[in-house]
C-alpha positions as semicolon CSV with decimal commas, in nm:
position;residue;x (nm);y (nm);z (nm)
1;M;-0,011;-8,116;0,191
2;S;0,326;-8,167;0,349
3;G;0,479;-7,870;0,533
4;R;0,161;-7,660;0,531
5;K;-0,064;-7,620;0,831
6;Q;-0,422;-7,702;0,737
7;F;-0,714;-7,529;0,903
8;D;-1,091;-7,546;0,893
9;V;-1,215;-7,248;0,689
10;D;-1,564;-7,259;0,842
11;E;-1,422;-7,265;1,194
12;A;-1,193;-6,972;1,113
13;L;-1,488;-6,780;0,968
14;D;-1,696;-6,850;1,279
15;K;-1,418;-6,715;1,499
16;A;-1,362;-6,409;1,278
17;M;-1,738;-6,353;1,269
18;A;-1,746;-6,342;1,650
19;V;-1,467;-6,081;1,656
20;F;-1,641;-5,858;1,400
21;W;-1,973;-5,908;1,579
22;Q;-1,830;-5,813;1,917
23;R;-1,587;-5,541;1,813
24;G;-1,722;-5,406;1,485
25;Y;-1,523;-5,373;1,166
26;A;-1,314;-5,072;1,268
27;D;-1,200;-5,215;1,603
28;A;-1,138;-5,570;1,479
29;S;-0,764;-5,555;1,421
30;L;-0,571;-5,811;1,220
31;D;-0,396;-5,911;1,542
32;M;-0,732;-5,982;1,710
33;L;-0,853;-6,174;1,405
34;G;-0,529;-6,370;1,393
35;T;-0,547;-6,457;1,761
36;A;-0,911;-6,565;1,733
37;T;-0,861;-6,777;1,423
38;G;-0,514;-6,904;1,508
39;L;-0,385;-6,771;1,175
40;G;-0,097;-6,537;1,114
41;R;-0,132;-6,233;0,888
42;G;0,013;-6,419;0,592
43;S;-0,233;-6,705;0,635
44;L;-0,523;-6,462;0,678
45;Y;-0,429;-6,283;0,358
46;G;-0,360;-6,608;0,176
47;A;-0,691;-6,766;0,276
48;F;-0,920;-6,463;0,275
49;G;-0,747;-6,187;0,079
50;G;-0,731;-5,948;0,374
51;K;-0,954;-5,799;0,640
52;D;-1,217;-5,659;0,406
53;E;-1,278;-5,986;0,223
54;L;-1,272;-6,175;0,554
55;F;-1,536;-5,935;0,684
56;R;-1,764;-5,995;0,384
57;R;-1,718;-6,371;0,418
58;A;-1,802;-6,347;0,790
59;L;-2,115;-6,146;0,702
60;D;-2,216;-6,415;0,453
61;R;-2,158;-6,687;0,713
62;Y;-2,372;-6,496;0,963
63;S;-2,642;-6,435;0,703
64;A;-2,650;-6,801;0,599
65;T;-2,669;-6,920;0,960
66;Y;-2,948;-6,689;1,073
67;G;-3,111;-6,655;0,732
68;A;-3,192;-7,026;0,735
69;R;-3,354;-6,987;1,078
70;Y;-3,556;-6,689;0,957
71;E;-3,667;-6,882;0,648
72;D;-3,781;-7,174;0,865
73;A;-3,972;-6,945;1,101
74;L;-4,139;-6,747;0,822
75;G;-4,212;-7,057;0,617
76;A;-4,376;-7,240;0,906
77;H;-4,671;-7,000;0,887
78;R;-4,743;-6,963;0,517
79;G;-5,075;-6,790;0,469
80;D;-5,063;-6,637;0,819
81;P;-4,833;-6,335;0,790
82;V;-4,885;-6,215;1,146
83;R;-4,780;-6,553;1,288
84;A;-4,488;-6,557;1,043
85;V;-4,367;-6,220;1,171
86;E;-4,411;-6,334;1,532
87;A;-4,200;-6,644;1,455
88;F;-3,937;-6,427;1,282
89;F;-3,909;-6,209;1,591
90;G;-3,895;-6,525;1,803
91;V;-3,577;-6,627;1,621
92;I;-3,431;-6,282;1,677
93;L;-3,509;-6,288;2,050
94;A;-3,359;-6,637;2,079
95;R;-3,038;-6,514;1,914
96;I;-3,027;-6,209;2,140
97;N;-3,072;-6,428;2,449
98;D;-2,815;-6,687;2,339
99;P;-2,519;-6,654;2,577
100;A;-2,293;-6,835;2,328
101;V;-2,293;-6,542;2,082
102;P;-2,214;-6,171;2,114
103;E;-2,495;-5,927;2,186
104;G;-2,684;-5,762;1,906
105;C;-2,656;-5,848;1,539
106;L;-2,352;-5,852;1,313
107;I;-2,544;-5,693;1,025
108;A;-2,675;-5,414;1,251
109;Q;-2,321;-5,364;1,381
110;A;-2,191;-5,346;1,024
111;A;-2,468;-5,111;0,909
112;A;-2,388;-4,873;1,195
113;Q;-2,027;-4,860;1,073
114;S;-2,107;-4,813;0,703
115;A;-1,917;-4,484;0,698
116;V;-1,588;-4,661;0,775
117;L;-1,643;-4,961;0,548
118;T;-1,505;-4,988;0,199
119;P;-1,767;-4,917;-0,068
120;E;-1,774;-5,290;-0,150
121;S;-1,843;-5,389;0,209
122;A;-2,099;-5,114;0,263
123;A;-2,283;-5,229;-0,050
124;H;-2,261;-5,588;0,073
125;V;-2,426;-5,492;0,403
126;R;-2,704;-5,315;0,211
127;R;-2,759;-5,626;-0,004
128;L;-2,797;-5,839;0,309
129;L;-3,055;-5,596;0,449
130;D;-3,235;-5,601;0,115
131;M;-3,238;-5,983;0,124
132;Q;-3,394;-5,973;0,470
133;Q;-3,656;-5,726;0,350
134;A;-3,738;-5,945;0,049
135;R;-3,770;-6,252;0,272
136;I;-4,016;-6,072;0,500
137;R;-4,206;-5,920;0,208
138;A;-4,260;-6,267;0,065
139;A;-4,397;-6,388;0,400
140;L;-4,636;-6,093;0,416
141;D;-4,772;-6,147;0,066
142;D;-5,150;-6,112;0,066
143;P;-5,352;-6,046;-0,250
144;H;-5,611;-5,855;-0,045
145;V;-5,361;-5,596;0,080
146;D;-5,220;-5,310;-0,124
147;P;-4,866;-5,405;-0,238
148;A;-4,732;-5,066;-0,124
149;T;-4,858;-5,138;0,229
150;L;-4,684;-5,476;0,223
151;D;-4,361;-5,310;0,105
152;D;-4,388;-5,058;0,389
153;L;-4,452;-5,332;0,645
154;A;-4,151;-5,530;0,523
155;I;-3,913;-5,239;0,577
156;Y;-4,081;-5,167;0,910
157;V;-4,016;-5,524;1,029
158;V;-3,651;-5,498;0,918
159;A;-3,622;-5,168;1,108
160;I;-3,765;-5,327;1,423
161;N;-3,519;-5,617;1,386
162;Q;-3,226;-5,378;1,364
163;S;-3,363;-5,175;1,656
164;L;-3,386;-5,487;1,872
165;A;-3,020;-5,557;1,802
166;V;-2,915;-5,205;1,900
167;L;-3,135;-5,202;2,211
168;S;-3,000;-5,538;2,325
169;R;-2,642;-5,414;2,292
170;A;-2,739;-5,110;2,496
171;G;-2,862;-5,335;2,777
172;A;-3,239;-5,341;2,720
173;S;-3,408;-5,613;2,923
174;D;-3,581;-5,914;2,774
175;R;-3,912;-5,765;2,889
176;E;-3,839;-5,439;2,706
177;L;-3,745;-5,623;2,388
178;R;-4,057;-5,839;2,406
179;T;-4,265;-5,523;2,450
180;V;-4,119;-5,383;2,127
181;V;-4,194;-5,712;1,950
182;R;-4,551;-5,719;2,084
183;F;-4,621;-5,367;1,960
184;A;-4,458;-5,443;1,625
185;C;-4,673;-5,755;1,577
186;E;-4,985;-5,558;1,674
187;T;-4,892;-5,295;1,416
188;V;-4,846;-5,558;1,144
189;A;-5,178;-5,721;1,239
190;S;-5,365;-5,391;1,232
191;R;-5,219;-5,292;0,894
192;L;-5,310;-5,630;0,745
193;A;-5,661;-5,638;0,891
194;P;-5,938;-5,598;0,634
195;A;-6,081;-5,248;0,622
196;G;-6,431;-5,229;0,747
């Protein structure tokens, strides 16, 4: 369109996502978001409806990007839930060790700031955590294991994922993170092992 500057929405979301991921919702000012995306306040509001909607869209972009990787990892080991969980944690460790992205996890960062989020954004973060739990629960499905145990293991794996994100931001070494993952996988294996 003549007279209007066009921009790539996905690219703008990626840049906004990085700001929210690095700074958190509360410290990601509109000025920072504008500088990162190359958009003025008016363009940000026009394209995304404001900071809160931009934040939810950035969360969705993050979830879609990493959710697909989690799905691939979990799906590569259908029928072998322990290997599926190991692969899931492998994706998490790869993301943590990727120098091209901020430390930690955007969803963990958002969950830690739930008290300062709008109710809509706080609920959105919870839905994303619930989606992750459902994804893991499906990978753990085993007709020989009590469903309540599988439910408990799914939330446990989500908790470990979030803990890895927090520990990585706090400077935990790769060895320390891999130790957590090893113990978590051993826990899952022992809980899924047939009684006897």
